[in-house]
Each structure stands twice: as structure tokens, then as C-alpha cells.
CSV table of C-alpha atoms in Angstrom, one decimal:
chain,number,residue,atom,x,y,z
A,1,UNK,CA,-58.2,29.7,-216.8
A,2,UNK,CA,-61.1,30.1,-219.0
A,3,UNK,CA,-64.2,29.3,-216.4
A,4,UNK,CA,-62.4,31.8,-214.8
A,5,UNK,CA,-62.3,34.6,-217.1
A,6,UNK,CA,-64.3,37.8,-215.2
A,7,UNK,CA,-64.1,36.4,-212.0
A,8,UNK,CA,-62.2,37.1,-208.4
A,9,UNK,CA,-59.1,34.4,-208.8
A,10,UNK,CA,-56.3,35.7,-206.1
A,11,UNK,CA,-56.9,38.0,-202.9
A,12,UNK,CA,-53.8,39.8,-201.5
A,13,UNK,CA,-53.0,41.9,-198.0
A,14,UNK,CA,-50.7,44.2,-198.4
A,15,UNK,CA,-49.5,45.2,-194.4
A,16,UNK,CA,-47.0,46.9,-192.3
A,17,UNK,CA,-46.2,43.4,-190.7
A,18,UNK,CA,-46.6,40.1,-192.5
A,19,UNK,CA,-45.5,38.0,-189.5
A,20,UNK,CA,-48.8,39.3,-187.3
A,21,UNK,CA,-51.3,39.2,-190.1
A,22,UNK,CA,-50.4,35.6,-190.9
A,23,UNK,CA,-51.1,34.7,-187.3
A,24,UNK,CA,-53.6,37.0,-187.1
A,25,UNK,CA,-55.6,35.4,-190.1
A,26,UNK,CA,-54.6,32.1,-189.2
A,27,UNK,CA,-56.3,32.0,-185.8
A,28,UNK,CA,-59.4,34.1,-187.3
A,29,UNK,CA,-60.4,32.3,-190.9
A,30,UNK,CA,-58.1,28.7,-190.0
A,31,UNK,CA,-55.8,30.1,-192.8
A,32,UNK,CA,-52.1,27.8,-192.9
A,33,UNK,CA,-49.4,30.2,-193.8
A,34,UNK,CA,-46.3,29.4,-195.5
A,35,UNK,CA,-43.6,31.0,-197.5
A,36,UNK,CA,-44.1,31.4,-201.1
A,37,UNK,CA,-40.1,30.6,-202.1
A,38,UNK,CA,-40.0,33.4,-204.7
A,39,UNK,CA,-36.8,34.6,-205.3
A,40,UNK,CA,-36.3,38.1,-204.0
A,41,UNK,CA,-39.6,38.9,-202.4
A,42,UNK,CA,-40.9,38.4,-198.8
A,43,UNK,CA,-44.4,36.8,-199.9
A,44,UNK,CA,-46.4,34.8,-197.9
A,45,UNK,CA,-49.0,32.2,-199.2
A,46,UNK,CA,-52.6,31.2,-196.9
A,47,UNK,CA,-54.1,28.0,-197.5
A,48,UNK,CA,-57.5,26.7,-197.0
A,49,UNK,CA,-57.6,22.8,-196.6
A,50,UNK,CA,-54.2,22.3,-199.2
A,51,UNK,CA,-55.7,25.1,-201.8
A,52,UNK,CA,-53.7,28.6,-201.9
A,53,UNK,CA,-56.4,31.5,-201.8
A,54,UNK,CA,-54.2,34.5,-200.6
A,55,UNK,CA,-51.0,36.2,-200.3
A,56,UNK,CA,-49.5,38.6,-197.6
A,57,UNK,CA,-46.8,40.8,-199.0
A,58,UNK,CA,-45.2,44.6,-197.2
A,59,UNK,CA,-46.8,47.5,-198.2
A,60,UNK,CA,-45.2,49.1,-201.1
A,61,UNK,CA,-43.9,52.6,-200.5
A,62,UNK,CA,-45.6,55.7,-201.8
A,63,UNK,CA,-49.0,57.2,-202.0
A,64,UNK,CA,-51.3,53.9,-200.6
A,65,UNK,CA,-48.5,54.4,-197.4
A,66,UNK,CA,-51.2,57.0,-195.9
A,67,UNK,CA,-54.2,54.6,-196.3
A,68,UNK,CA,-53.1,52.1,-194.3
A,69,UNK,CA,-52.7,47.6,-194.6
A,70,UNK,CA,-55.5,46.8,-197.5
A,71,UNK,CA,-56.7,43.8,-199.3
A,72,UNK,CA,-57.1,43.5,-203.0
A,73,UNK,CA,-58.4,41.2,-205.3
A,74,UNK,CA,-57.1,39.8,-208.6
A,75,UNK,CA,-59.8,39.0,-211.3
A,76,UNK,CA,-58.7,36.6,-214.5
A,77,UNK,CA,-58.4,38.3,-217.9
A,78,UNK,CA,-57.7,36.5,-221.3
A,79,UNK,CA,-54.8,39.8,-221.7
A,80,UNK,CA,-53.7,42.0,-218.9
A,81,UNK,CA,-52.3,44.3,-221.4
A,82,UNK,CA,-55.4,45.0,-223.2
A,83,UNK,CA,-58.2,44.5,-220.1
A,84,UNK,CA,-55.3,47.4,-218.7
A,85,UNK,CA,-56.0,49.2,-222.0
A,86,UNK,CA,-59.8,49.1,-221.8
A,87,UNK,CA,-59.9,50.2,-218.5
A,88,UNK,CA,-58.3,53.7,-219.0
A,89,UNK,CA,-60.6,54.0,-221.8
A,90,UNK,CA,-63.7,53.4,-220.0
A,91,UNK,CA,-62.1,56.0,-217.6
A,92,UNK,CA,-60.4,54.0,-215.1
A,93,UNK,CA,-56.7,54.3,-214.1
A,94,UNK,CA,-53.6,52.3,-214.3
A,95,UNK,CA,-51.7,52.6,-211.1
A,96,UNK,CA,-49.1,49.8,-212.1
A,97,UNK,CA,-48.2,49.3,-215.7
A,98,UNK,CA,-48.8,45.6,-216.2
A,99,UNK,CA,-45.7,43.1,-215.5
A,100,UNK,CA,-44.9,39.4,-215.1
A,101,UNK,CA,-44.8,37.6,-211.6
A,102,UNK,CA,-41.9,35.0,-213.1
A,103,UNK,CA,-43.4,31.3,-212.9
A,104,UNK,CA,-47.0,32.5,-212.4
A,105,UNK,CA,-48.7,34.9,-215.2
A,106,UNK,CA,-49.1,37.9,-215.8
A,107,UNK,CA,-50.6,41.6,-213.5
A,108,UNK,CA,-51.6,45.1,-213.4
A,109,UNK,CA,-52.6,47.3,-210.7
A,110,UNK,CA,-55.9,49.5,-211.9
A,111,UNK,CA,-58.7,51.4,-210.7
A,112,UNK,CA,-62.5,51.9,-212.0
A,113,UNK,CA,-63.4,55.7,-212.3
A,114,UNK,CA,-64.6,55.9,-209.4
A,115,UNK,CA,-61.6,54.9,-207.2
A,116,UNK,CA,-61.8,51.2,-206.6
A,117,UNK,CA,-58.7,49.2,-207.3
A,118,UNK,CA,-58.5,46.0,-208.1
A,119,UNK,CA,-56.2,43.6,-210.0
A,120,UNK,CA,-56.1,42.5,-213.7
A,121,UNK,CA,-54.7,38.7,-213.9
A,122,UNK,CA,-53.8,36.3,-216.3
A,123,UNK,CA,-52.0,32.9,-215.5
A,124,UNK,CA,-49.4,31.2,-217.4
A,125,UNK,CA,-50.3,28.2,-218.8
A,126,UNK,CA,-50.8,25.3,-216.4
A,127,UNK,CA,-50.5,21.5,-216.7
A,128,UNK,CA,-54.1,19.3,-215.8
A,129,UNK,CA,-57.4,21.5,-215.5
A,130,UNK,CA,-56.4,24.4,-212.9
A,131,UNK,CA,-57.7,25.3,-209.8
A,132,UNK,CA,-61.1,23.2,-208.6
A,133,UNK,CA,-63.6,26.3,-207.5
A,134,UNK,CA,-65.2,26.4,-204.2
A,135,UNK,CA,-68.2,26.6,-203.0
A,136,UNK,CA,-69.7,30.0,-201.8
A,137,UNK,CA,-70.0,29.1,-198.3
A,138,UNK,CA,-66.7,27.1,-198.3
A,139,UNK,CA,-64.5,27.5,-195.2
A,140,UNK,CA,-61.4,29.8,-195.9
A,141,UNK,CA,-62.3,31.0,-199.0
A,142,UNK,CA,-63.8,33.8,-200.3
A,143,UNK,CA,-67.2,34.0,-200.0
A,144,UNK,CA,-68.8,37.3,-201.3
A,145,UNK,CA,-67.1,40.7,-202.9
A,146,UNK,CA,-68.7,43.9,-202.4
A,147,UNK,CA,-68.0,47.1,-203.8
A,148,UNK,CA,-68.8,50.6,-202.4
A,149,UNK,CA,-69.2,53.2,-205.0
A,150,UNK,CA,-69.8,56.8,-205.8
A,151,UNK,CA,-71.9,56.3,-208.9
A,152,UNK,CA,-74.2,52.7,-208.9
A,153,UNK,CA,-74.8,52.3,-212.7
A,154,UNK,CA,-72.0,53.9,-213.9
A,155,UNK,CA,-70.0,51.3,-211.9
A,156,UNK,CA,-72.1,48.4,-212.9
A,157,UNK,CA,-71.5,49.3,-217.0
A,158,UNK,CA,-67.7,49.9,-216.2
A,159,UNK,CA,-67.2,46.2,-214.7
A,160,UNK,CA,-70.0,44.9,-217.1
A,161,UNK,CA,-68.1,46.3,-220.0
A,162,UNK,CA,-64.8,44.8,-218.6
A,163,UNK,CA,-65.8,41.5,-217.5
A,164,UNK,CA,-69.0,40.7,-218.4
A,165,UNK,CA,-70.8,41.1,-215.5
A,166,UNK,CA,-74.1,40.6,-215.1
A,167,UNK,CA,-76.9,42.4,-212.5
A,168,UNK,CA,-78.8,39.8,-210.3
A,169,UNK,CA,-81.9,40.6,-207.5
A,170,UNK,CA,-81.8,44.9,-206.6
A,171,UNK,CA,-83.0,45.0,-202.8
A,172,UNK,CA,-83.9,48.5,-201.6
A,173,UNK,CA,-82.1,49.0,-198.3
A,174,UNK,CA,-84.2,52.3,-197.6
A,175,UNK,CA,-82.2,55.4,-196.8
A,176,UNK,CA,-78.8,53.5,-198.2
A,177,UNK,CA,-80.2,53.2,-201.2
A,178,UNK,CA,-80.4,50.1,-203.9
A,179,UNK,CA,-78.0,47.1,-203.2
A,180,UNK,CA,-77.5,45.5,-206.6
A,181,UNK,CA,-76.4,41.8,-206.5
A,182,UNK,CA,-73.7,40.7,-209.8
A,183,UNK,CA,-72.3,37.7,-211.1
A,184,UNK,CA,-71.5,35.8,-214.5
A,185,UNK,CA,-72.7,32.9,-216.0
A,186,UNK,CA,-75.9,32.9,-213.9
A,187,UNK,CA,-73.8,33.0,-210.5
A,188,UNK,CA,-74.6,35.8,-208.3
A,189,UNK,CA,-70.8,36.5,-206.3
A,190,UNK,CA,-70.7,39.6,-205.2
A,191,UNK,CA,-72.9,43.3,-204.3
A,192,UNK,CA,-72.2,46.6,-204.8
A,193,UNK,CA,-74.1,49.8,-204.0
A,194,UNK,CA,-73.4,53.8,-203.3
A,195,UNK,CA,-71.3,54.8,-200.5
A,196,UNK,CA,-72.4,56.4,-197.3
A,197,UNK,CA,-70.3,59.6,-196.7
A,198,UNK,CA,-67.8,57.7,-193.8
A,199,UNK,CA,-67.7,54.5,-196.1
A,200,UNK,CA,-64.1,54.7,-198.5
A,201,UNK,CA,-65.1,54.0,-202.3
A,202,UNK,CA,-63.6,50.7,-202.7
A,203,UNK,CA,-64.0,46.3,-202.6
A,204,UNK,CA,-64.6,44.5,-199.3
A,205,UNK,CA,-63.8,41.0,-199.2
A,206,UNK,CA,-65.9,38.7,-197.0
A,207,UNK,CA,-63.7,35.7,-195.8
A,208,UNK,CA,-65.9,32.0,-194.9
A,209,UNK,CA,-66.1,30.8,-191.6
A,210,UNK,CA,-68.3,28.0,-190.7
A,211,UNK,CA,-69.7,30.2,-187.6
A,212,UNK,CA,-70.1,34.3,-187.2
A,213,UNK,CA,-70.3,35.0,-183.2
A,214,UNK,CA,-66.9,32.5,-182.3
A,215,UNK,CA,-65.3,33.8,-185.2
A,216,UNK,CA,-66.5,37.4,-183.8
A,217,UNK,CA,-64.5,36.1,-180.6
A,218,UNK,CA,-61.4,35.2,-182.3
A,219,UNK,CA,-61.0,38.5,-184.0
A,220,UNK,CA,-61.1,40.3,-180.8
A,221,UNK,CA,-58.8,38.0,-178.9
A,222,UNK,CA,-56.3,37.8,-181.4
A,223,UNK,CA,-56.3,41.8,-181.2
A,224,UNK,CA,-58.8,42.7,-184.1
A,225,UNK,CA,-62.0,44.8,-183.9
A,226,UNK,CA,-65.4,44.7,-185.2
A,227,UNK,CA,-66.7,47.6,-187.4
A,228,UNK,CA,-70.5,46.0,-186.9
A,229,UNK,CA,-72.4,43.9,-184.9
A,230,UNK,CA,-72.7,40.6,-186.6
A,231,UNK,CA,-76.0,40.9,-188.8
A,232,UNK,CA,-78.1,38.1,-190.5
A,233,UNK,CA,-78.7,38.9,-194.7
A,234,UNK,CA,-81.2,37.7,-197.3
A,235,UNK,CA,-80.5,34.1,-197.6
A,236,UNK,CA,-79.9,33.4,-194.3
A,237,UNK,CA,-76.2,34.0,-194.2
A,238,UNK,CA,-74.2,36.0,-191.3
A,239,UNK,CA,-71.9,38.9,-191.5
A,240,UNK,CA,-69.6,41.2,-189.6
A,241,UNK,CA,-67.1,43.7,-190.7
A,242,UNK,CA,-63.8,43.6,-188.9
A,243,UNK,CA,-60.3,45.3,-188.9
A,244,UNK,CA,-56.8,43.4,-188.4
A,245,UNK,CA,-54.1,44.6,-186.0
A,246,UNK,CA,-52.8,46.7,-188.4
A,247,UNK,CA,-55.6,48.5,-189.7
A,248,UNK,CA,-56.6,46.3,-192.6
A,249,UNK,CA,-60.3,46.2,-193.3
A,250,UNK,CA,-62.2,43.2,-194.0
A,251,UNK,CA,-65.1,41.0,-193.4
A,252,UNK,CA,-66.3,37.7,-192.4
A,253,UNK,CA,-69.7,35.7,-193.8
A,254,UNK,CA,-71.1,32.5,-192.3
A,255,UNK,CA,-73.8,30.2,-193.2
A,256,UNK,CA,-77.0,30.8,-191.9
A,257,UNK,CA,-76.8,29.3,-188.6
């Protein structure tokens, strides 16, 4: 996992019904669902030509019951335990103390100070060289990550601090402010900039698909709405925001056409 350290490795849904997403996502990003096999636990996996990017699990019960179906992304530490440590210390929050998914590595459940939660990960050692990674405009996989913030620079050091993040090309979107682009290693893989006043603090996930205005017509057939009109970006590429039958926010990016 060491190309991998600092970056987005896993995705998860966590939904009211794991049946309808899977079709749901199925029909919209071409994702093949399956059962995971894990003893004890109703998890499903999605697939992207053979490769697992994503899982589908219930909603846990307590206080993320009143904010509805989410997404939320793992990124790959060297230590859970200590990234978990760093975090609270740079003022984020641990909402799950870090554990071990049995067979697979190693997780916690945290937040940046500002509200976003995302997922500390580290893998148990694997046989061969690991996963391959995509391509950025690959088909059923994750394309671009953008975070939605209170404070711009403070969340920038926080994540830079953590992972080694580094800031790409600012464009100045006017009246929303700066959108600063971020990446490691000289690969720019994901945006984040301050929140408009109806926009929750927190990470969007934009899921590939080879074409924006079908897949636009898929999400509303198979029950999903748009949260946008689909909208061209720097680069070339295509986007729309959507939500799934059950309330789950995400988004879709396509290649520029």
C-alpha cells in the first residue's frame, strides 16, 4: 500500500436499503454487485470491470440516523492508530475508535475540525503488488473528491499535515469564492473550497461515467434526482450532482464529450 499512502483507497454507502442502492448504482455507474461473504455483516461489494471500488453496508444506528444514506471515503495510512491520534491533535475528531475489519486491515472513523468525516485505512499485508490504480476518467471508478468547508486554509493545512497533501491551480469562482485543486506526488485528485450557506460541510464523491446527459437519464429513471444541471469544468470534463432513492448524495463526472 505504499503508492497509496495519502490517498482515497475504499468508498462506502452507508443506506437505509442495500438491495435498492445496489440496483440503483448498478444501472447508473455499470457497478456489478455482489456479496462480500464476511461473517456476520450484510456488506455488499461493487465492481468496475473485475476491480472492487465500493461497499454498501446499513446505516449504523445513532446520531448520523438523522442525516440520512451517505458516502464516505477511506484514505490509506502507514498506522490507523496514530493518523487517528494526529487527527485529534490537529483538532479533528474520532467518531470510531480505530478497529480491525478481520482478513482486510485495519479503520477508524474521524472527522477534520471542521466537520468532514472521512476514513483512516490501513491494509493487511497482501501477496503480489496490490491493487493496479485507475485512471482519472476510468469508467466505475472514482474520478474526483471534493470537499466543502467552513474554513479554506485551515482545511488545506489540516489534510496537508495528515497526508501530505499538496495545493495544485486556485480558480476564482467569483462570488463562491477560491476553488483550490490538491493532490500528492504531482497528481491533482480532488478540490475543495468554502461552503455556501445550504451546502453541508463535508466530501462529495464524483463516480466515472463514460457519458454525463444518458447517465443524467439513468439516474432519473432508476428513481434518482439531479441536484444540478449537468455543467462542463476546466479541462473539458462534465458534471452533475445527483441523489439516490434514499437520499444519498453524490455525483457523476464524464470526459469531456
Amino acid at each position: 500500500m505504499s503508492d497509496f499512502q495519502g490517498k482515497f483507497v475504499w468508498y462506502e454507502l452507508m443506506t437505509t436499503d442495500t438491495a435498492a442502492a445496489r440496483a440503483f448504482y448498478g444501472d447508473v455507474v455499470g457497478w456489478a454487485g455482489r456479496d462480500s461473504g464476511m461473517p456476520g455483516i450484510d456488506y455488499t461489494l461493487l465492481s468496475a470491470n473485475g476491480a472492487d471500488v465500493a461497499g454498501i453496508m446499513d446505516m449504523p444506528e445513532g446520531p448520523c440516523d438523522a442525516a440520512g444514506p451517505f458516502w464516505i471515503g477511506y484514505v490509506a495510512v502507514a498506522d490507523v492508530d496514530a493518523s487517528a491520534e494526529q487527527v485529534q491533535a490537529a483538532g479533528g475528531a474520532i467518531n470510531r475508535a480505530a478497529d480491525d475489519i478481520p482478513g482486510v486491515g485495519r479503520f477508524a472513523v474521524v472527522a477534520d475540525p471542521y466537520g468532514a468525516s472521512f476514513c483512516l485505512f490501513a491494509a493487511l499485508p497482501m501477496d503480489g503488488d496490490g491493487p493496479a490504480e485507475a485512471g482519472p476518467m476510468t469508467p466505475g471508478h472514482t474520478g474526483w473528491h471534493e470537499l466543502m468547508t467552513d474554513d479554506l486554509e485551515g482545511a488545506f493545512a489540516f489534510y496537508s499535515g495528515l497526508f501530505g497533501w499538496e495545493k495544485g491551480e486556485a480558480f476564482d469562482m467569483g462570488p463562491m469564492g477560491i476553488y483550490q485543486l490538491f493532490g500528492k506526488d504531482g497528481t491533482m485528485f480532488g478540490g475543495m473550497m468554502k461552503r455556501s450557506a445550504d451546502s453541508p460541510a463535508g466530501w462529495d464523491y464524483y463516480f466515472t461515467v463514460p457519458e454525463i446527459r444518458s447517465a443524467v437519464e439513468r439516474v432519473r429513471k432508476a428513481g434518482g434526482a439531479t441536484r444540478s444541471e449537468p455543467m462542463d469544468v476546466p479541462g473539458g470534463a462534465w458534471i452533475v450532482h445527483g441523489t439516490d432513492p434514499q437520499g444519498g448524495r453524490f455525483s457523476l463526472v464524464a470526459p469531456p464529450a
